[in-house]
Coordinates of C-alpha atoms in Angstrom, one line a residue:
Chain A
X503 CA 102.5 92.8 84.2
X504 CA 105.5 90.7 83.0
X505 CA 104.7 89.0 79.6
X506 CA 107.2 86.2 80.1
X507 CA 107.7 84.5 83.4
X508 CA 110.1 82.0 84.9
X509 CA 109.5 78.4 85.7
X510 CA 107.6 77.6 88.9
X511 CA 106.0 74.8 90.8
X512 CA 102.3 75.2 91.3
X513 CA 100.7 73.3 94.3
X514 CA 97.0 72.9 94.5
X515 CA 96.2 71.9 98.1
X516 CA 92.8 70.3 98.4
X517 CA 91.0 68.5 101.2
X518 CA 91.5 65.2 99.5
X519 CA 94.7 65.5 97.5
X520 CA 97.6 67.9 96.9
X521 CA 98.3 68.3 93.2
X522 CA 101.7 69.5 92.0
X523 CA 103.0 70.6 88.6
X524 CA 105.8 72.6 86.9
X525 CA 104.7 75.6 84.8
X526 CA 106.2 78.3 82.6
X527 CA 104.1 81.0 80.9
X528 CA 100.9 79.2 81.8
X529 CA 102.0 75.9 80.2
X530 CA 102.1 72.8 82.3
X531 CA 105.6 71.3 81.7
X532 CA 105.3 68.4 84.2
X533 CA 102.6 66.9 86.4
X534 CA 103.5 65.0 89.6
X535 CA 101.4 62.2 91.1
X536 CA 99.1 63.8 93.7
X537 CA 99.8 63.5 97.4
X538 CA 96.9 62.0 99.4
X539 CA 96.2 64.6 102.1
X540 CA 95.0 62.0 104.6
X541 CA 98.3 60.0 104.4
X542 CA 100.1 62.8 106.3
X543 CA 99.3 63.5 109.8
X544 CA 99.3 67.3 110.2
X545 CA 101.1 70.2 108.7
X546 CA 104.7 69.4 109.5
X547 CA 104.6 66.0 107.7
X548 CA 102.7 67.3 104.7
X549 CA 104.9 70.3 104.2
X550 CA 108.0 67.9 104.4
X551 CA 106.4 65.8 101.7
X552 CA 105.7 68.9 99.5
X553 CA 109.4 69.9 99.8
X554 CA 110.5 66.4 98.9
X555 CA 108.3 66.5 95.8
X556 CA 109.7 69.9 94.8
X557 CA 113.2 68.5 95.2
X558 CA 112.3 65.6 92.8
X559 CA 110.8 68.0 90.3
X560 CA 113.9 70.1 90.3
X561 CA 116.0 67.2 89.1
X562 CA 114.2 67.4 85.8
X563 CA 113.6 71.1 85.9
X564 CA 116.6 72.8 87.7
X565 CA 115.4 76.1 86.4
X566 CA 112.5 76.1 88.9
X567 CA 112.7 79.5 90.6
X568 CA 109.7 79.7 92.9
X569 CA 106.7 77.9 94.4
X570 CA 103.1 78.9 94.6
X571 CA 100.7 77.1 96.9
X572 CA 96.9 77.5 96.9
X573 CA 95.0 76.4 99.9
X574 CA 91.2 75.9 100.6
X575 CA 90.8 78.5 103.3
X576 CA 91.8 81.8 104.8
X577 CA 95.4 82.9 104.4
X578 CA 97.4 86.0 105.2
X579 CA 98.9 86.5 101.7
X580 CA 101.5 89.0 102.7
X581 CA 103.0 86.6 105.3
X582 CA 102.1 83.3 103.6
X583 CA 100.4 82.3 106.8
X584 CA 97.5 79.9 106.8
X585 CA 94.8 81.0 109.4
X586 CA 92.6 77.9 109.1
X587 CA 91.6 75.2 106.6
X588 CA 88.1 74.1 107.7
X589 CA 88.3 70.8 105.8
X590 CA 91.9 69.7 106.6
X591 CA 92.4 68.6 110.2
X592 CA 95.3 70.2 112.1
X593 CA 95.7 73.2 109.7
X594 CA 95.3 76.2 112.0
X595 CA 97.9 79.0 112.3
X596 CA 100.5 77.5 110.0
X597 CA 103.4 79.6 108.7
X598 CA 103.4 77.7 105.4
X599 CA 105.5 80.1 103.4
X600 CA 108.2 80.3 106.0
X601 CA 108.5 76.5 106.5
X602 CA 108.3 75.6 102.8
X603 CA 110.7 78.3 101.8
X604 CA 113.2 77.2 104.5
X605 CA 113.0 73.6 103.4
X606 CA 113.4 74.3 99.7
X607 CA 115.5 77.5 99.6
X608 CA 113.0 78.9 97.1
X609 CA 110.6 81.9 97.3
X610 CA 107.1 80.8 98.2
X611 CA 103.7 82.5 97.6
X612 CA 100.6 81.2 99.5
X613 CA 97.2 82.1 98.1
X614 CA 93.5 81.2 98.6
X615 CA 92.5 78.6 96.0
X616 CA 89.7 80.6 94.4
X617 CA 92.0 83.6 94.0
X618 CA 94.6 81.3 92.3
X619 CA 91.9 80.1 89.9
X620 CA 90.9 83.7 89.1
X621 CA 94.6 84.5 88.4
X622 CA 95.1 81.6 86.0
X623 CA 92.1 82.8 84.0
X624 CA 93.4 86.4 84.0
X625 CA 96.9 85.5 83.0
X626 CA 96.4 82.6 80.6
X627 CA 92.8 81.7 80.4
X628 CA 89.3 82.9 79.4
X629 CA 89.9 86.5 80.7
X630 CA 93.4 87.0 79.4
X631 CA 94.1 90.6 78.7
X632 CA 91.1 92.0 80.6
X633 CA 91.4 94.3 83.5
X634 CA 88.5 93.7 85.8
X635 CA 87.5 90.1 86.3
X636 CA 85.2 88.2 88.6
X637 CA 85.8 84.5 88.7
X638 CA 83.5 81.9 90.2
X639 CA 84.1 78.3 91.1
X640 CA 80.8 76.5 91.5
X641 CA 80.7 73.2 93.4
X642 CA 79.4 72.3 96.9
X643 CA 80.2 75.9 97.8
X644 CA 80.6 78.9 95.5
X645 CA 84.0 80.6 95.7
X646 CA 85.2 83.6 93.9
X647 CA 88.3 85.6 93.1
X648 CA 88.6 89.2 91.9
X649 CA 91.1 90.9 89.6
X650 CA 90.5 94.6 89.7
X651 CA 92.5 97.3 87.9
X652 CA 94.6 94.5 86.6
X653 CA 95.6 93.3 90.1
X654 CA 94.5 90.5 92.4
X655 CA 92.1 92.1 94.9
X656 CA 92.1 90.3 98.2
X657 CA 90.3 92.7 100.5
X658 CA 91.3 94.0 103.9
X659 CA 91.6 90.6 105.6
X660 CA 92.3 88.5 102.5
X661 CA 88.7 87.3 102.7
X662 CA 87.2 89.0 99.6
X663 CA 85.4 87.1 96.8
X664 CA 82.9 85.1 98.9
X665 CA 80.2 85.2 96.2
X666 CA 78.4 82.2 97.6
X667 CA 77.5 84.1 100.7
X668 CA 76.0 87.1 99.0
X669 CA 72.3 87.5 99.4
X670 CA 69.8 87.2 96.5
X671 CA 66.8 87.4 98.8
X672 CA 66.5 89.5 102.0
X673 CA 64.0 87.0 103.5
X674 CA 65.5 83.9 101.9
X675 CA 67.1 80.7 103.0
X676 CA 69.8 81.1 105.7
X677 CA 73.4 80.5 104.7
X678 CA 76.2 79.0 106.9
X679 CA 76.6 82.3 108.8
X680 CA 72.8 82.9 109.2
X681 CA 73.0 85.2 106.2
X682 CA 69.5 85.2 104.6
X683 CA 69.3 84.5 100.9
X684 CA 72.9 83.2 100.6
X685 CA 73.5 82.4 96.9
X686 CA 75.1 79.1 97.9
X687 CA 71.8 77.9 99.4
X688 CA 70.2 78.2 96.0
X689 CA 73.0 77.2 93.5
X690 CA 75.4 75.0 95.4
X691 CA 75.5 71.5 94.0
X692 CA 73.7 70.0 97.0
X693 CA 70.9 72.7 96.9
X694 CA 70.5 72.3 93.1
X695 CA 70.1 68.5 93.7
X696 CA 67.5 69.1 96.4
X697 CA 65.6 71.5 94.3
X698 CA 65.7 69.1 91.3
X699 CA 64.3 66.2 93.4
X700 CA 61.5 68.5 94.5
X701 CA 60.7 69.7 90.9
X702 CA 60.7 66.1 89.7
X703 CA 58.5 65.0 92.6
X704 CA 55.9 67.7 91.7
X705 CA 55.7 66.0 88.3
X706 CA 55.4 62.6 90.0
X707 CA 58.9 61.6 88.9
X708 CA 60.9 60.1 91.8
X709 CA 64.6 60.9 91.8
X710 CA 67.2 60.8 94.5
X711 CA 69.7 63.5 95.4
X712 CA 72.4 61.3 93.9
X713 CA 70.6 61.3 90.6
X714 CA 70.6 65.0 90.4
X715 CA 74.2 66.2 89.9
X716 CA 74.7 69.1 87.6
X717 CA 75.9 66.7 85.0
X718 CA 72.9 64.5 85.3
X719 CA 70.5 67.4 85.0
X720 CA 72.4 68.7 82.0
X721 CA 72.3 65.3 80.3
X722 CA 68.5 65.1 81.0
X723 CA 68.0 68.6 79.5
X724 CA 70.0 67.7 76.4
X725 CA 67.8 64.6 76.0
X726 CA 64.7 66.8 75.9
X727 CA 63.6 66.6 79.6
X728 CA 61.5 69.8 80.1
X729 CA 61.8 69.7 83.9
X730 CA 65.6 69.6 83.6
X731 CA 65.5 72.6 81.3
X732 CA 63.2 74.5 83.7
X733 CA 65.7 73.7 86.5
X734 CA 68.6 75.3 84.5
X735 CA 66.3 78.3 83.9
X736 CA 65.8 78.7 87.7
X737 CA 69.5 78.3 88.4
X738 CA 70.1 81.0 85.8
X739 CA 67.6 83.4 87.5
X740 CA 69.3 82.9 90.9
X741 CA 72.9 83.1 89.7
X742 CA 72.0 85.9 87.3
X743 CA 70.6 88.0 90.2
X744 CA 73.9 87.8 92.0
X745 CA 76.0 88.5 88.9
X746 CA 73.9 91.5 88.0
X747 CA 74.4 93.0 91.5
X748 CA 78.1 92.4 91.2
X749 CA 78.1 94.0 87.7
X750 CA 76.3 97.1 89.0
X751 CA 78.9 97.4 91.8
X752 CA 82.1 96.6 89.9
X753 CA 81.3 97.2 86.2
X754 CA 83.7 94.4 85.3
X755 CA 84.9 93.1 81.9
X756 CA 84.1 89.5 82.5
X757 CA 82.6 86.9 84.7
X758 CA 84.5 83.6 84.4
X759 CA 82.6 80.6 85.7
X760 CA 84.1 77.2 86.5
X761 CA 82.9 74.0 88.2
X762 CA 80.1 71.5 87.6
X763 CA 77.4 74.1 86.8
X764 CA 79.6 75.7 84.1
X765 CA 80.0 72.4 82.4
X766 CA 76.4 72.4 81.4
X767 CA 77.5 74.8 78.7
X768 CA 74.8 76.7 76.8
X769 CA 72.1 75.2 79.0
X770 CA 73.2 77.5 81.8
X771 CA 75.1 80.3 79.9
X772 CA 72.2 81.1 77.5
X773 CA 69.5 81.8 80.1
X774 CA 72.2 83.3 82.4
X775 CA 73.2 85.9 79.9
X776 CA 69.6 86.7 79.2
X777 CA 68.9 87.2 82.9
X778 CA 71.9 89.3 83.5
X779 CA 71.2 91.5 80.5
X780 CA 67.6 92.0 81.6
X781 CA 68.9 93.4 84.9
X782 CA 71.6 95.9 83.6
X783 CA 71.9 99.2 81.8
X784 CA 73.4 99.1 78.3
X785 CA 76.6 100.8 79.5
X786 CA 77.3 98.0 82.0
X787 CA 76.1 95.1 79.8
X788 CA 77.8 96.1 76.6
X789 CA 81.3 95.6 78.0
X790 CA 80.5 92.5 79.9
X791 CA 81.5 88.9 78.9
X792 CA 80.1 85.9 80.7
X793 CA 82.3 83.0 79.8
X794 CA 83.2 79.5 81.0
X795 CA 86.6 79.0 82.6
X796 CA 89.4 77.7 80.3
X797 CA 91.1 75.7 83.0
X798 CA 89.5 73.0 85.1
X799 CA 91.5 70.5 87.1
X800 CA 94.8 72.3 86.4
X801 CA 93.5 75.8 87.2
X802 CA 95.0 75.7 90.7
X803 CA 98.4 74.5 89.6
X804 CA 98.7 77.0 86.8
X805 CA 97.3 79.9 88.9
X806 CA 99.6 79.3 91.8
X807 CA 102.7 78.8 89.6
X808 CA 101.8 82.0 87.8
X809 CA 101.4 84.0 91.0
X810 CA 104.7 82.8 92.2
X811 CA 106.5 83.5 88.9
X812 CA 105.0 87.0 88.7
X813 CA 105.7 87.7 92.3
X814 CA 109.5 87.1 91.9
X815 CA 109.5 89.2 88.8
X816 CA 107.6 92.1 90.3
Chain B
X1036 CA 99.5 109.0 98.0
X1037 CA 100.8 112.5 98.5
X1038 CA 100.4 113.7 102.0
X1039 CA 100.4 117.5 101.1
X1040 CA 98.6 118.7 98.0
X1041 CA 98.5 122.0 96.1
X1042 CA 95.6 124.4 95.9
X1043 CA 92.7 123.5 93.6
X1044 CA 89.3 124.6 92.6
X1045 CA 86.6 122.0 93.3
X1046 CA 83.4 122.2 91.2
X1047 CA 80.3 120.3 92.2
X1048 CA 78.0 120.3 89.2
X1049 CA 74.4 119.4 90.2
X1050 CA 71.1 119.5 88.4
X1051 CA 70.0 122.6 90.2
X1052 CA 73.2 124.5 91.0
X1053 CA 77.0 124.4 90.4
X1054 CA 78.9 124.9 93.6
X1055 CA 82.6 126.1 93.5
X1056 CA 85.2 126.4 96.2
X1057 CA 89.0 126.7 96.6
X1058 CA 90.7 123.9 98.6
X1059 CA 94.1 122.9 99.9
X1060 CA 94.7 119.6 101.9
X1061 CA 91.0 119.0 102.3
X1062 CA 90.4 122.5 103.8
X1063 CA 87.9 124.8 102.1
X1064 CA 89.7 128.2 101.7
X1065 CA 87.0 130.0 99.8
X1066 CA 83.4 129.3 98.7
X1067 CA 82.0 131.1 95.7
X1068 CA 78.2 131.8 95.3
X1069 CA 76.6 128.9 93.4
X1070 CA 75.8 129.2 89.6
X1071 CA 72.2 128.4 88.9
X1072 CA 72.3 125.7 86.3
X1073 CA 69.1 126.7 84.6
X1074 CA 70.4 130.3 84.0
X1075 CA 72.8 128.9 81.4
X1076 CA 71.4 127.5 78.2
X1077 CA 73.6 124.4 77.4
X1078 CA 77.1 123.3 78.0
X1079 CA 79.0 126.1 76.2
X1080 CA 77.5 128.9 78.2
X1081 CA 77.8 127.1 81.5
X1082 CA 81.4 126.1 80.9
X1083 CA 82.2 129.7 80.0
X1084 CA 80.7 130.8 83.3
X1085 CA 82.7 128.1 85.2
X1086 CA 85.9 129.5 83.6
X1087 CA 84.9 133.1 84.5
X1088 CA 84.3 132.0 88.2
X1089 CA 87.7 130.2 88.3
X1090 CA 89.4 133.4 86.9
X1091 CA 87.7 135.4 89.7
X1092 CA 88.9 132.9 92.4
X1093 CA 92.4 133.1 91.0
X1094 CA 92.6 136.8 91.8
X1095 CA 92.4 136.0 95.6
X1096 CA 94.2 132.6 95.2
X1097 CA 96.8 132.9 92.4
X1098 CA 98.3 129.6 93.7
X1099 CA 95.4 127.6 92.2
X1100 CA 97.1 124.9 90.1
X1101 CA 94.2 122.7 89.0
X1102 CA 90.4 122.2 88.7
X1103 CA 88.3 119.2 89.6
X1104 CA 84.7 118.9 88.3
X1105 CA 82.2 116.3 89.6
X1106 CA 79.1 115.7 87.4
X1107 CA 75.9 113.8 88.1
X1108 CA 76.2 111.2 85.4
X1109 CA 78.4 109.0 83.3
X1110 CA 81.9 110.3 82.4
X1111 CA 85.0 108.9 80.7
X1112 CA 87.5 109.8 83.4
X1113 CA 90.6 109.3 81.3
X1114 CA 89.4 111.8 78.7
X1115 CA 87.3 114.0 80.9
X1116 CA 84.4 113.4 78.6
X1117 CA 80.8 113.7 79.8
X1118 CA 78.7 110.9 78.1
X1119 CA 75.4 112.1 79.4
X1120 CA 73.8 113.9 82.4
X1121 CA 70.2 112.6 82.6
X1122 CA 69.0 115.6 84.7
X1123 CA 70.7 118.4 82.9
X1124 CA 69.3 119.3 79.5
X1125 CA 71.8 119.5 76.6
X1126 CA 74.6 117.6 78.3
X1127 CA 75.4 114.8 76.0
X1128 CA 78.9 114.0 74.6
X1129 CA 80.6 117.1 76.1
X1130 CA 84.4 117.2 76.1
X1131 CA 84.3 119.1 79.4
X1132 CA 88.0 118.6 80.4
X1133 CA 89.2 119.8 77.0
X1134 CA 87.0 123.0 76.9
X1135 CA 87.5 124.0 80.5
X1136 CA 91.2 123.4 80.4
X1137 CA 91.5 125.4 77.2
X1138 CA 89.6 128.3 78.7
X1139 CA 91.5 128.4 82.0
X1140 CA 94.9 127.1 81.0
X1141 CA 94.8 124.8 84.0
X1142 CA 94.8 121.0 84.2
X1143 CA 91.2 119.7 84.7
X1144 CA 89.9 116.4 86.1
X1145 CA 86.3 115.3 85.5
X1146 CA 84.7 112.7 87.8
X1147 CA 81.4 111.2 88.6
X1148 CA 79.9 112.9 91.7
X1149 CA 79.5 109.8 93.9
X1150 CA 83.2 108.9 93.2
X1151 CA 84.2 112.4 94.2
X1152 CA 82.3 112.1 97.5
X1153 CA 84.0 108.7 98.2
X1154 CA 87.4 110.3 97.5
X1155 CA 86.7 113.2 99.9
X1156 CA 86.0 110.7 102.7
X1157 CA 89.0 108.6 101.8
X1158 CA 91.5 111.5 101.7
X1159 CA 90.2 113.8 104.5
X1160 CA 87.0 112.4 105.9
X1161 CA 85.5 109.5 107.8
X1162 CA 87.6 106.8 106.1
X1163 CA 90.9 108.6 106.1
X1164 CA 93.9 106.3 106.1
X1165 CA 91.8 103.2 105.1
X1166 CA 92.5 101.2 102.0
X1167 CA 89.2 99.6 100.9
X1168 CA 86.2 101.9 101.2
X1169 CA 82.6 101.7 99.9
X1170 CA 80.9 105.1 100.1
X1171 CA 77.1 105.5 99.7
X1172 CA 75.1 108.7 99.1
X1173 CA 71.5 108.1 100.0
X1174 CA 68.8 110.4 98.5
X1175 CA 66.2 110.1 95.8
X1176 CA 68.6 107.6 94.3
X1177 CA 71.5 105.7 96.0
X1178 CA 74.9 106.3 94.5
X1179 CA 78.2 104.8 95.5
X1180 CA 81.9 105.2 95.1
X1181 CA 84.7 102.7 95.7
X1182 CA 88.3 103.0 96.8
X1183 CA 90.0 99.7 96.5
X1184 CA 93.6 98.9 97.2
X1185 CA 94.0 102.6 98.1
X1186 CA 92.9 103.8 94.6
X1187 CA 89.7 105.1 93.1
X1188 CA 88.0 102.1 91.4
X1189 CA 85.9 103.2 88.4
X1190 CA 85.2 99.9 86.6
X1191 CA 85.6 99.1 82.9
X1192 CA 83.2 101.8 81.6
X1193 CA 83.6 104.3 84.6
X1194 CA 80.2 103.0 85.7
X1195 CA 81.0 101.1 88.9
X1196 CA 79.4 101.9 92.3
X1197 CA 75.8 101.7 91.3
X1198 CA 74.8 100.3 94.7
X1199 CA 71.2 101.5 94.4
X1200 CA 70.7 99.1 91.4
X1201 CA 71.9 96.0 93.3
X1202 CA 69.2 93.4 94.0
X1203 CA 68.2 92.5 97.6
X1204 CA 65.3 90.3 96.4
X1205 CA 65.4 88.1 93.3
X1206 CA 61.6 88.4 92.9
X1207 CA 61.3 92.0 94.3
X1208 CA 60.2 95.4 93.1
X1209 CA 61.6 96.3 89.6
X1210 CA 64.1 99.1 89.5
X1211 CA 64.7 101.7 86.7
X1212 CA 66.3 99.1 84.4
X1213 CA 63.7 96.3 85.1
X1214 CA 66.2 94.9 87.7
X1215 CA 64.1 93.1 90.3
X1216 CA 64.8 93.9 93.9
X1217 CA 66.8 97.1 93.2
X1218 CA 67.9 98.5 96.6
X1219 CA 66.8 102.0 95.5
X1220 CA 63.2 100.7 95.3
X1221 CA 63.3 100.0 99.0
X1222 CA 65.5 102.7 100.5
X1223 CA 65.4 105.6 98.2
X1224 CA 63.8 108.7 99.9
X1225 CA 60.6 108.4 97.8
X1226 CA 60.2 104.7 98.5
X1227 CA 60.9 105.2 102.2
X1228 CA 58.1 107.8 102.3
X1229 CA 55.7 105.6 100.5
X1230 CA 56.5 102.7 102.8
X1231 CA 56.0 105.0 105.8
X1232 CA 52.7 106.2 104.6
X1233 CA 51.5 102.6 104.3
X1234 CA 52.8 101.6 107.7
X1235 CA 51.1 104.6 109.3
X1236 CA 47.9 103.8 107.4
X1237 CA 47.9 100.2 108.8
X1238 CA 47.9 101.8 112.3
X1239 CA 45.1 104.2 111.2
X1240 CA 47.4 107.2 111.1
X1241 CA 47.0 109.3 108.0
X1242 CA 50.2 110.9 106.7
X1243 CA 51.2 112.2 103.3
X1244 CA 54.3 111.4 101.3
X1245 CA 55.5 115.0 102.1
X1246 CA 55.2 114.3 105.8
X1247 CA 57.5 111.3 105.6
X1248 CA 61.0 112.5 104.7
X1249 CA 63.9 110.7 106.4
X1250 CA 64.2 113.7 108.7
X1251 CA 60.5 113.7 109.7
X1252 CA 60.6 109.9 110.4
X1253 CA 63.8 110.4 112.4
X1254 CA 62.2 113.2 114.5
X1255 CA 59.1 111.0 115.1
X1256 CA 61.2 108.1 116.2
X1257 CA 63.2 110.3 118.6
X1258 CA 59.9 111.6 120.0
X1259 CA 58.9 108.0 120.9
X1260 CA 56.8 107.0 117.8
X1261 CA 57.0 103.2 117.6
X1262 CA 55.9 103.1 114.0
X1263 CA 58.8 105.4 113.0
X1264 CA 61.2 103.2 115.0
X1265 CA 59.9 100.1 113.2
X1266 CA 60.4 101.9 109.8
X1267 CA 64.0 102.5 110.6
X1268 CA 64.4 98.9 111.6
X1269 CA 63.0 97.9 108.2
X1270 CA 65.3 100.3 106.3
X1271 CA 68.2 98.8 108.2
X1272 CA 67.2 95.2 107.2
X1273 CA 67.0 96.2 103.5
X1274 CA 70.1 98.3 103.4
X1275 CA 72.0 95.9 105.6
X1276 CA 71.3 93.0 103.2
X1277 CA 73.0 94.9 100.4
X1278 CA 75.9 96.0 102.6
X1279 CA 76.5 92.5 103.8
X1280 CA 76.6 91.2 100.2
X1281 CA 79.1 93.9 99.3
X1282 CA 81.2 93.0 102.4
X1283 CA 81.3 89.3 101.4
X1284 CA 82.4 90.3 98.0
X1285 CA 85.0 93.0 98.8
X1286 CA 86.0 92.5 102.5
X1287 CA 86.3 96.3 102.9
X1288 CA 87.5 98.4 105.8
X1289 CA 84.6 100.7 105.9
X1290 CA 81.2 101.7 104.6
X1291 CA 80.8 105.5 104.7
X1292 CA 77.2 106.6 104.4
X1293 CA 76.0 110.1 103.5
X1294 CA 72.7 111.7 102.7
X1295 CA 69.3 112.1 104.4
X1296 CA 69.1 108.5 105.7
X1297 CA 72.5 108.8 107.4
X1298 CA 71.4 111.9 109.2
X1299 CA 69.1 109.8 111.3
X1300 CA 72.2 108.9 113.2
X1301 CA 71.9 106.0 115.7
X1302 CA 68.3 105.4 114.6
X1303 CA 69.7 103.9 111.4
X1304 CA 73.3 103.0 112.3
X1305 CA 72.5 100.9 115.4
X1306 CA 70.0 98.5 113.7
X1307 CA 72.1 98.6 110.5
X1308 CA 75.3 97.4 112.3
X1309 CA 73.3 94.6 114.0
X1310 CA 71.9 93.5 110.7
X1311 CA 75.2 93.5 108.9
X1312 CA 77.0 91.7 111.7
X1313 CA 74.3 89.0 111.8
X1314 CA 75.0 88.3 108.1
X1315 CA 78.8 88.1 108.2
X1316 CA 81.7 85.9 109.4
X1317 CA 83.8 87.2 112.3
X1318 CA 86.7 87.7 109.9
X1319 CA 84.8 90.0 107.6
X1320 CA 82.9 91.8 110.4
X1321 CA 85.8 92.4 112.7
X1322 CA 87.6 94.8 110.3
X1323 CA 84.5 96.5 109.1
X1324 CA 83.5 100.0 110.1
X1325 CA 80.0 101.4 109.3
X1326 CA 80.2 105.2 109.7
X1327 CA 78.4 108.4 108.7
X1328 CA 80.1 110.6 106.1
X1329 CA 82.1 113.5 107.6
X1330 CA 81.3 115.9 104.7
X1331 CA 77.8 116.8 103.5
X1332 CA 77.2 119.8 101.2
X1333 CA 80.9 120.4 100.7
X1334 CA 81.8 116.8 99.9
X1335 CA 81.7 117.4 96.2
X1336 CA 83.9 120.5 96.2
X1337 CA 86.5 118.9 98.5
X1338 CA 86.5 115.6 96.7
X1339 CA 86.9 117.1 93.3
X1340 CA 89.5 119.6 94.4
X1341 CA 91.4 116.7 96.1
X1342 CA 91.2 114.5 93.0
X1343 CA 92.6 117.4 90.9
X1344 CA 95.4 118.2 93.3
X1345 CA 96.4 114.5 93.6
X1346 CA 96.3 114.0 89.9
X1347 CA 98.8 116.7 89.1
X1348 CA 101.1 115.5 91.8
X1349 CA 100.9 111.8 90.7

């Protein structure tokens, strides 16, 4: 692993916007204004805009030596080929690396967004210096990225890390693929909100889905709301079951957790640690850290830039 | 990965007996009579006997260049140090590699037994040529070994692969560590037998635990016993839930399954494949093989010998 890296552009391609920044050694040197994804009709126009933005950034930073792009979907990392982005119309079978590289003359790396987040935490974040890391991003869905034996682990079809689809209950609620007990169906933001509405209703408190975001439940718990505290305890039981299973399988150094749920701080991390410890042997538990992600909005930019910088050094 | 390897001794150290053989390129060239573990009082005497057996094997095979030992417990692979063997009295904090190497003058590798089984299948068995492999040994307990990115994956404390401790039910039966829903508590041989006794009793058929080994339930199912078929279906549901979760996490090329349950053949593999497929996306499923192990009794000898041979070539 190179300790010093060159300057790169990191591109965080989301369903709503495309964020771009210039990084070196995990430091954000410049941040561009986001591209609004919907303003560009299809891959060709959007990639042309990405290339124009890179050209602009190179005026200030002529030392830029590579580009890393993270995308919300399935990619072929080796070829930088986007199979499909479910939430971005028109993105199917796009040779993103080839096109962007041709337009900019720079080496390009294309990665899944959850993997890029994991890489940012591994290289410069909460899990820096550790060898075996499981990173989770908790939002509407639950994504994951794995660093194993000090390397990004992508799996045989670049589809590894789908922690939200793992089962915590063999007869439980069906996930998107008919997979019973899918973690996402218990601890995705929408499912947490639905569960909270129900728990409040049981106590004759009427709340709407919109009033039960992770932040709102955290604020309520901090204000002394016992129902809200109980909800965090339940989230910890569900999430902890999945993390303990992963720990038995992989004996990792750390779980790094990002996203709305993680922002509840000790409200989630305290019961989560207790739950995971209660499910593990001493040997597996004693090496394990469960920590919040260091990076939030900028994780994608930093992770993708770092992947690109390390790839050209390797 | 070296395609041709040198000649090695593989030692498969079990609670009852220690099996030894001479291997080259995954072929068993000679098999020694087993050492009865209980005949030797503690590590020093047993390691001395291992060294004497190796000396004897070297008379016929002077080309022996290394020794691999697999042990039923927790080891520090790097130092060849045995932390503890729960089922072998006196084996705690034993520098096995250092002692055996000193007594024989040969390089020694010490590995966990489930990892050695996985390595045998990866190098010369059912998963030969594949990159990402999850191997399971199903017996009283359920062990596992992982090959990821074409390398043995041991985890941060050499404790990875404990598939039997993974949870398939967040409110389920408690495992050995208080871990709710531990797979082993559903599909370990003893638990399968208890479940079978109960299923038969519900149909007014009286069977004992001893009459419900995996082999007996398989024979009954083959003879047309509907209850036995239903039991295999249930085992497939439980085991399949765990395998699907592992597949979502690791997107592997293959599950290789050995032990008594695997010997039921299509009775378990057919419903297991249907269950796992029903829980996965096409992308994850289409690359996945679920296959019986090639090696059985000799897996430990071949795996350990291969690990030793590859280690000295590396």
